[in-house]
Structure formats: structure tokens, C-alpha cells
C-alpha positions as a LaTeX table, in Angstrom:
\begin{tabular}{lrrr}
\hline
Residue & $x$ (\AA) & $y$ (\AA) & $z$ (\AA) \\
\hline
Unk1 & 244.14 & 149.27 & 52.98 \\
Unk2 & 245.41 & 151.76 & 50.43 \\
Unk3 & 245.14 & 155.52 & 50.64 \\
Unk4 & 246.05 & 155.79 & 46.96 \\
Unk5 & 243.15 & 153.51 & 46.00 \\
Unk6 & 240.76 & 154.85 & 48.67 \\
Unk7 & 240.48 & 151.43 & 50.33 \\
Unk8 & 240.00 & 151.05 & 54.07 \\
Unk9 & 241.69 & 148.20 & 55.88 \\
Unk10 & 239.34 & 145.32 & 56.70 \\
Unk11 & 238.65 & 145.01 & 60.43 \\
Unk12 & 237.30 & 142.08 & 62.43 \\
Unk13 & 234.54 & 143.76 & 64.50 \\
Unk14 & 231.19 & 143.09 & 62.88 \\
Unk15 & 229.39 & 145.98 & 61.13 \\
Unk16 & 231.66 & 148.78 & 62.40 \\
Unk17 & 232.41 & 149.75 & 58.80 \\
Unk18 & 228.77 & 150.75 & 58.22 \\
Unk19 & 228.59 & 153.95 & 60.31 \\
Unk20 & 232.13 & 154.76 & 59.19 \\
Unk21 & 230.91 & 154.62 & 55.60 \\
Unk22 & 228.04 & 156.97 & 56.36 \\
Unk23 & 230.41 & 159.45 & 57.99 \\
Unk24 & 232.90 & 159.29 & 55.14 \\
Unk25 & 230.13 & 159.79 & 52.59 \\
Unk26 & 228.87 & 162.79 & 54.53 \\
Unk27 & 232.39 & 164.25 & 54.45 \\
Unk28 & 232.51 & 163.77 & 50.66 \\
Unk29 & 229.20 & 165.60 & 50.39 \\
Unk30 & 230.36 & 168.50 & 52.57 \\
Unk31 & 233.50 & 168.85 & 50.45 \\
Unk32 & 231.45 & 168.81 & 47.27 \\
Unk33 & 233.36 & 165.92 & 45.76 \\
Unk34 & 231.99 & 164.04 & 42.76 \\
Unk35 & 232.31 & 160.66 & 44.47 \\
Unk36 & 230.58 & 158.16 & 46.72 \\
Unk37 & 231.42 & 155.47 & 49.26 \\
Unk38 & 230.71 & 151.77 & 48.82 \\
Unk39 & 230.51 & 149.62 & 51.94 \\
Unk40 & 230.44 & 145.80 & 51.79 \\
Unk41 & 228.91 & 143.64 & 54.50 \\
Unk42 & 227.12 & 140.33 & 54.97 \\
Unk43 & 223.56 & 139.47 & 55.93 \\
Unk44 & 224.75 & 138.72 & 59.47 \\
Unk45 & 226.10 & 142.26 & 59.89 \\
Unk46 & 222.65 & 143.58 & 58.94 \\
Unk47 & 221.40 & 142.19 & 62.27 \\
Unk48 & 223.76 & 144.47 & 64.21 \\
Unk49 & 222.73 & 147.78 & 65.75 \\
Unk50 & 225.35 & 149.62 & 63.68 \\
Unk51 & 223.36 & 148.71 & 60.58 \\
Unk52 & 220.36 & 150.76 & 61.71 \\
Unk53 & 222.46 & 153.69 & 62.88 \\
Unk54 & 224.42 & 153.80 & 59.64 \\
Unk55 & 221.45 & 153.62 & 57.31 \\
Unk56 & 219.38 & 156.07 & 59.29 \\
Unk57 & 222.18 & 158.65 & 59.34 \\
Unk58 & 222.89 & 158.13 & 55.64 \\
Unk59 & 219.21 & 158.51 & 54.77 \\
Unk60 & 218.47 & 161.59 & 56.87 \\
Unk61 & 221.70 & 163.35 & 55.92 \\
Unk62 & 221.37 & 162.22 & 52.28 \\
Unk63 & 224.87 & 160.78 & 52.06 \\
Unk64 & 226.25 & 159.39 & 48.76 \\
Unk65 & 226.92 & 155.83 & 49.88 \\
Unk66 & 226.24 & 152.35 & 48.48 \\
Unk67 & 225.45 & 149.78 & 51.16 \\
Unk68 & 226.38 & 146.55 & 49.39 \\
Unk69 & 225.04 & 143.46 & 51.18 \\
Unk70 & 226.44 & 140.08 & 50.16 \\
Unk71 & 223.59 & 137.87 & 51.30 \\
Unk72 & 225.03 & 134.37 & 51.28 \\
Unk73 & 222.30 & 132.87 & 53.43 \\
Unk74 & 224.41 & 132.23 & 56.50 \\
Unk75 & 225.73 & 134.31 & 59.42 \\
Unk76 & 228.38 & 131.78 & 60.44 \\
Unk77 & 226.04 & 128.93 & 61.48 \\
Unk78 & 222.81 & 130.95 & 61.63 \\
Unk79 & 220.63 & 130.60 & 58.50 \\
Unk80 & 218.86 & 133.64 & 57.09 \\
Unk81 & 215.39 & 132.46 & 58.14 \\
Unk82 & 216.50 & 132.54 & 61.78 \\
Unk83 & 217.92 & 136.06 & 61.44 \\
Unk84 & 214.89 & 137.87 & 60.04 \\
Unk85 & 211.39 & 137.30 & 58.72 \\
Unk86 & 211.43 & 139.96 & 55.99 \\
Unk87 & 212.32 & 139.51 & 52.34 \\
Unk88 & 216.07 & 139.63 & 52.72 \\
Unk89 & 217.82 & 142.94 & 53.28 \\
Unk90 & 216.42 & 144.83 & 50.30 \\
Unk91 & 212.98 & 145.08 & 51.91 \\
Unk92 & 214.42 & 147.34 & 54.60 \\
Unk93 & 215.33 & 150.07 & 52.08 \\
Unk94 & 211.80 & 151.47 & 51.97 \\
Unk95 & 211.71 & 151.84 & 55.73 \\
Unk96 & 214.68 & 154.18 & 55.56 \\
Unk97 & 213.32 & 156.05 & 52.56 \\
Unk98 & 216.06 & 154.63 & 50.37 \\
Unk99 & 216.29 & 153.06 & 46.93 \\
Unk100 & 217.34 & 149.44 & 46.61 \\
Unk101 & 218.58 & 146.95 & 44.03 \\
Unk102 & 218.68 & 143.17 & 44.20 \\
Unk103 & 221.03 & 141.27 & 41.92 \\
Unk104 & 222.25 & 137.73 & 41.25 \\
Unk105 & 225.46 & 137.80 & 43.27 \\
Unk106 & 226.89 & 134.84 & 41.35 \\
Unk107 & 226.67 & 136.70 & 38.03 \\
Unk108 & 229.78 & 138.87 & 37.76 \\
Unk109 & 228.45 & 141.01 & 34.91 \\
Unk110 & 225.12 & 141.59 & 36.64 \\
Unk111 & 226.92 & 142.68 & 39.83 \\
Unk112 & 229.06 & 145.08 & 37.80 \\
Unk113 & 226.00 & 146.65 & 36.16 \\
Unk114 & 224.11 & 146.91 & 39.45 \\
Unk115 & 227.09 & 148.60 & 41.10 \\
Unk116 & 227.43 & 150.97 & 38.16 \\
Unk117 & 223.77 & 151.98 & 38.36 \\
Unk118 & 223.97 & 152.37 & 42.14 \\
Unk119 & 227.05 & 154.58 & 41.88 \\
Unk120 & 225.46 & 156.82 & 39.27 \\
Unk121 & 222.44 & 157.27 & 41.54 \\
Unk122 & 224.44 & 157.88 & 44.72 \\
Unk123 & 226.68 & 160.49 & 43.07 \\
Unk124 & 224.07 & 162.31 & 40.96 \\
Unk125 & 221.37 & 162.39 & 43.67 \\
Unk126 & 223.72 & 162.51 & 46.67 \\
Unk127 & 221.67 & 159.83 & 48.38 \\
Unk128 & 222.26 & 156.35 & 49.81 \\
Unk129 & 221.19 & 153.12 & 48.13 \\
Unk130 & 221.20 & 149.44 & 49.10 \\
Unk131 & 222.43 & 146.73 & 46.76 \\
Unk132 & 221.70 & 143.16 & 47.82 \\
Unk133 & 223.66 & 140.48 & 46.02 \\
Unk134 & 222.04 & 137.07 & 46.48 \\
Unk135 & 224.76 & 134.46 & 46.66 \\
Unk136 & 225.88 & 131.44 & 48.69 \\
Unk137 & 228.82 & 130.80 & 51.01 \\
Unk138 & 230.30 & 127.59 & 49.66 \\
Unk139 & 233.25 & 127.49 & 52.03 \\
Unk140 & 233.43 & 127.46 & 55.80 \\
Unk141 & 232.99 & 130.78 & 57.60 \\
Unk142 & 236.62 & 130.69 & 58.74 \\
Unk143 & 239.47 & 128.26 & 59.28 \\
Unk144 & 238.03 & 127.44 & 62.72 \\
Unk145 & 234.55 & 126.72 & 61.36 \\
Unk146 & 233.22 & 123.37 & 60.11 \\
Unk147 & 230.04 & 124.16 & 58.21 \\
Unk148 & 229.25 & 120.47 & 57.67 \\
Unk149 & 228.02 & 120.40 & 61.27 \\
Unk150 & 225.07 & 122.68 & 60.43 \\
Unk151 & 224.36 & 122.18 & 56.73 \\
Unk152 & 224.19 & 119.19 & 54.42 \\
Unk153 & 227.11 & 118.31 & 52.15 \\
Unk154 & 224.63 & 117.78 & 49.31 \\
Unk155 & 223.70 & 121.45 & 49.58 \\
Unk156 & 227.33 & 122.49 & 49.10 \\
Unk157 & 227.77 & 120.11 & 46.18 \\
Unk158 & 224.66 & 121.45 & 44.44 \\
Unk159 & 225.89 & 125.04 & 44.56 \\
Unk160 & 229.35 & 124.01 & 43.39 \\
Unk161 & 227.99 & 122.08 & 40.43 \\
Unk162 & 225.09 & 124.34 & 39.44 \\
Unk163 & 225.79 & 127.92 & 40.47 \\
Unk164 & 229.51 & 128.51 & 40.80 \\
Unk165 & 230.22 & 132.16 & 39.81 \\
Unk166 & 233.73 & 131.37 & 38.57 \\
Unk167 & 232.50 & 128.49 & 36.42 \\
Unk168 & 229.66 & 130.64 & 35.07 \\
Unk169 & 231.91 & 133.46 & 33.90 \\
Unk170 & 234.39 & 130.96 & 32.46 \\
Unk171 & 231.66 & 129.24 & 30.44 \\
Unk172 & 230.40 & 132.63 & 29.24 \\
Unk173 & 233.87 & 133.65 & 28.06 \\
Unk174 & 234.39 & 130.28 & 26.36 \\
Unk175 & 231.06 & 130.64 & 24.54 \\
Unk176 & 232.30 & 133.97 & 23.17 \\
Unk177 & 235.63 & 132.50 & 22.09 \\
Unk178 & 237.47 & 134.61 & 24.65 \\
Unk179 & 238.79 & 131.79 & 26.82 \\
Unk180 & 239.69 & 128.10 & 26.63 \\
Unk181 & 240.94 & 125.23 & 28.79 \\
Unk182 & 244.56 & 125.80 & 27.81 \\
Unk183 & 244.46 & 129.43 & 28.97 \\
Unk184 & 242.70 & 128.28 & 32.12 \\
Unk185 & 245.48 & 125.80 & 32.96 \\
Unk186 & 248.22 & 128.35 & 32.22 \\
Unk187 & 246.56 & 130.96 & 34.42 \\
Unk188 & 246.21 & 128.58 & 37.36 \\
Unk189 & 249.90 & 127.65 & 37.17 \\
Unk190 & 250.97 & 131.30 & 36.95 \\
Unk191 & 248.72 & 132.39 & 39.83 \\
Unk192 & 249.90 & 129.55 & 42.06 \\
Unk193 & 253.52 & 130.45 & 41.36 \\
Unk194 & 252.88 & 134.13 & 42.08 \\
Unk195 & 250.98 & 133.33 & 45.28 \\
Unk196 & 253.68 & 131.05 & 46.65 \\
Unk197 & 256.37 & 133.60 & 45.83 \\
Unk198 & 254.42 & 136.37 & 47.55 \\
Unk199 & 253.96 & 134.13 & 50.60 \\
Unk200 & 257.68 & 133.37 & 50.71 \\
Unk201 & 258.55 & 137.07 & 50.46 \\
Unk202 & 256.07 & 137.96 & 53.20 \\
Unk203 & 257.48 & 135.34 & 55.56 \\
Unk204 & 260.93 & 136.94 & 55.26 \\
Unk205 & 259.69 & 140.34 & 56.39 \\
Unk206 & 260.21 & 141.29 & 60.06 \\
Unk207 & 257.11 & 141.23 & 62.23 \\
Unk208 & 255.61 & 144.51 & 63.53 \\
Unk209 & 256.99 & 145.88 & 66.81 \\
Unk210 & 255.47 & 144.20 & 69.84 \\
Unk211 & 254.55 & 147.61 & 71.26 \\
Unk212 & 252.13 & 148.08 & 68.36 \\
Unk213 & 249.76 & 145.84 & 70.32 \\
Unk214 & 249.33 & 148.78 & 72.68 \\
Unk215 & 250.18 & 151.94 & 70.72 \\
Unk216 & 248.03 & 151.29 & 67.65 \\
Unk217 & 244.66 & 151.82 & 69.35 \\
Unk218 & 244.47 & 155.15 & 71.17 \\
Unk219 & 246.10 & 158.48 & 70.33 \\
Unk220 & 247.13 & 158.72 & 73.98 \\
Unk221 & 247.66 & 155.35 & 75.63 \\
Unk222 & 245.51 & 154.96 & 78.78 \\
Unk223 & 247.06 & 153.87 & 82.05 \\
Unk224 & 245.67 & 150.33 & 81.88 \\
Unk225 & 247.37 & 149.69 & 78.54 \\
Unk226 & 250.69 & 151.11 & 79.74 \\
Unk227 & 250.54 & 148.71 & 82.66 \\
Unk228 & 249.73 & 145.79 & 80.38 \\
Unk229 & 252.65 & 146.71 & 78.11 \\
Unk230 & 255.01 & 146.91 & 81.07 \\
Unk231 & 253.80 & 143.53 & 82.34 \\
Unk232 & 254.34 & 141.90 & 78.95 \\
Unk233 & 257.82 & 143.38 & 78.55 \\
Unk234 & 258.77 & 142.20 & 82.05 \\
Unk235 & 257.40 & 138.73 & 81.28 \\
Unk236 & 259.44 & 138.47 & 78.07 \\
Unk237 & 262.60 & 139.61 & 79.87 \\
Unk238 & 262.05 & 137.09 & 82.65 \\
Unk239 & 261.51 & 134.19 & 80.25 \\
Unk240 & 263.80 & 135.40 & 77.45 \\
Unk241 & 264.82 & 131.87 & 76.53 \\
Unk242 & 261.19 & 131.02 & 75.74 \\
Unk243 & 260.53 & 133.99 & 73.46 \\
Unk244 & 262.45 & 134.59 & 70.25 \\
Unk245 & 261.80 & 138.26 & 69.45 \\
Unk246 & 264.67 & 138.64 & 66.99 \\
Unk247 & 262.27 & 138.72 & 64.04 \\
Unk248 & 260.25 & 141.62 & 65.46 \\
Unk249 & 260.94 & 145.23 & 64.56 \\
Unk250 & 262.25 & 147.23 & 67.47 \\
\hline
\end{tabular}
């Protein structure tokens, strides 16, 4: 996250960012700020209870927030047609009394324009809006997921060859004389070098203090967590030869 850039840190729990976005947008409204919140989530998160709570609060309190759904057709291994029977996520907007936009999520310029329009509406009208970007998840859901067990390889190949957003924008720029293969090759080399250097620098940094596992959740640590922390510390002391904690901050 970044306070300077108004970016919240990404968290693992599914859909928790949605009600947080509604609350933050309501705070912006109460302070009279000329701004809005944009909250990104997937089609799978739209099946969570937090989705309903967030949109209903945002609608009734007229909060300036953009609910941006990246509908890639899959919630891990669950296809969209097994998640809902409606027309995607955009069809739910009317039920909440909200506006909605659907856009080609693989068209970078279209997504930019849709976001721009949504922001203008949210700020000027102080109301929520849903943007649904129709796209496709080409990769696995995570490093522990093998999507070839629930979808055909031919399907992945088709999207890669026919509707790759990176390839589309590159071809568009090349058609305008703004990009070429030589620049493409140079950029890839530079980005790889920068990425590897950043990785090397990050690996040299000390790890967070072990106690952060327990102190970074509640303002006042409950008894059960104190006991767990004490148990872990005792375990590490007992088996000190098995645990190298020299690279952790103290």
C-alpha cells in the first residue's frame, strides 16, 4: 500500500475490500472531498456476502465509489455459469438502484475511458457505479493451482493467440508508428534486469519481527494470542539449532 498514492494494501480474504471501500467513500463524502474510491474485485468475490452489504450501503448512503469487477470467467476452478444465472455482474446494478458500465477488459484504452466516465459520475453525482470488465484469466489462479485440470488447453491457446491485451495494445501502437519490435526487445531486457535487481535487493532486507505475527492484528492483543506468542518463543528457544532467526528484525 501507499498512503501518498492513496492505495490500500492487498489482502488475502475474499471480498473484504468491498465494504471497506463503501465506508471510505462515505468518509470522503462526509468530508466534502472532490474524490471517489475505486475498488477492484473478481467475479468470484461478487458471490460473497460482503458484496451485497457493500453495494447496498453504498447505494443507500449515496457513496462516491466505483465497484470495478474484473470478470475473467473463473472463480479459481468454478466457471461463471456455475456461480450465477444472471447476465454477469452488471445486471445486478439495477437491483441496487445503481448505474453500470460494461467494457472490453482486454482493451486498455476502452478500460481507461470507462474508468474515466465512471469517476466523473461518482464524483459529480456522489453516487456508486459498477464497472464490469469482461476479460479472461489466462494463467493459473495461483502458484498452487493447475488450471489444466478443469479447462482445456485449447481454450487457453485461443485467448493467447486471439485476444491478448498486451499484444492488442502493442499492435495498436505499431500501427500508429509509436512502437516497433526493436523497442519491444529493448524494453523486455531492461524490465528483466530491473526486476532481477529489485528481487536481489529485497532478498537482502531483514525479515519482519516474528512478533508481528501476533501484534499486527489487534490494537490490544487478546490473551489467546499472547499465549500463542509465548508458546512459539519457547519452542524456538528449545530448538534454537533448528531455527535461524538472525535475519529477522528484533
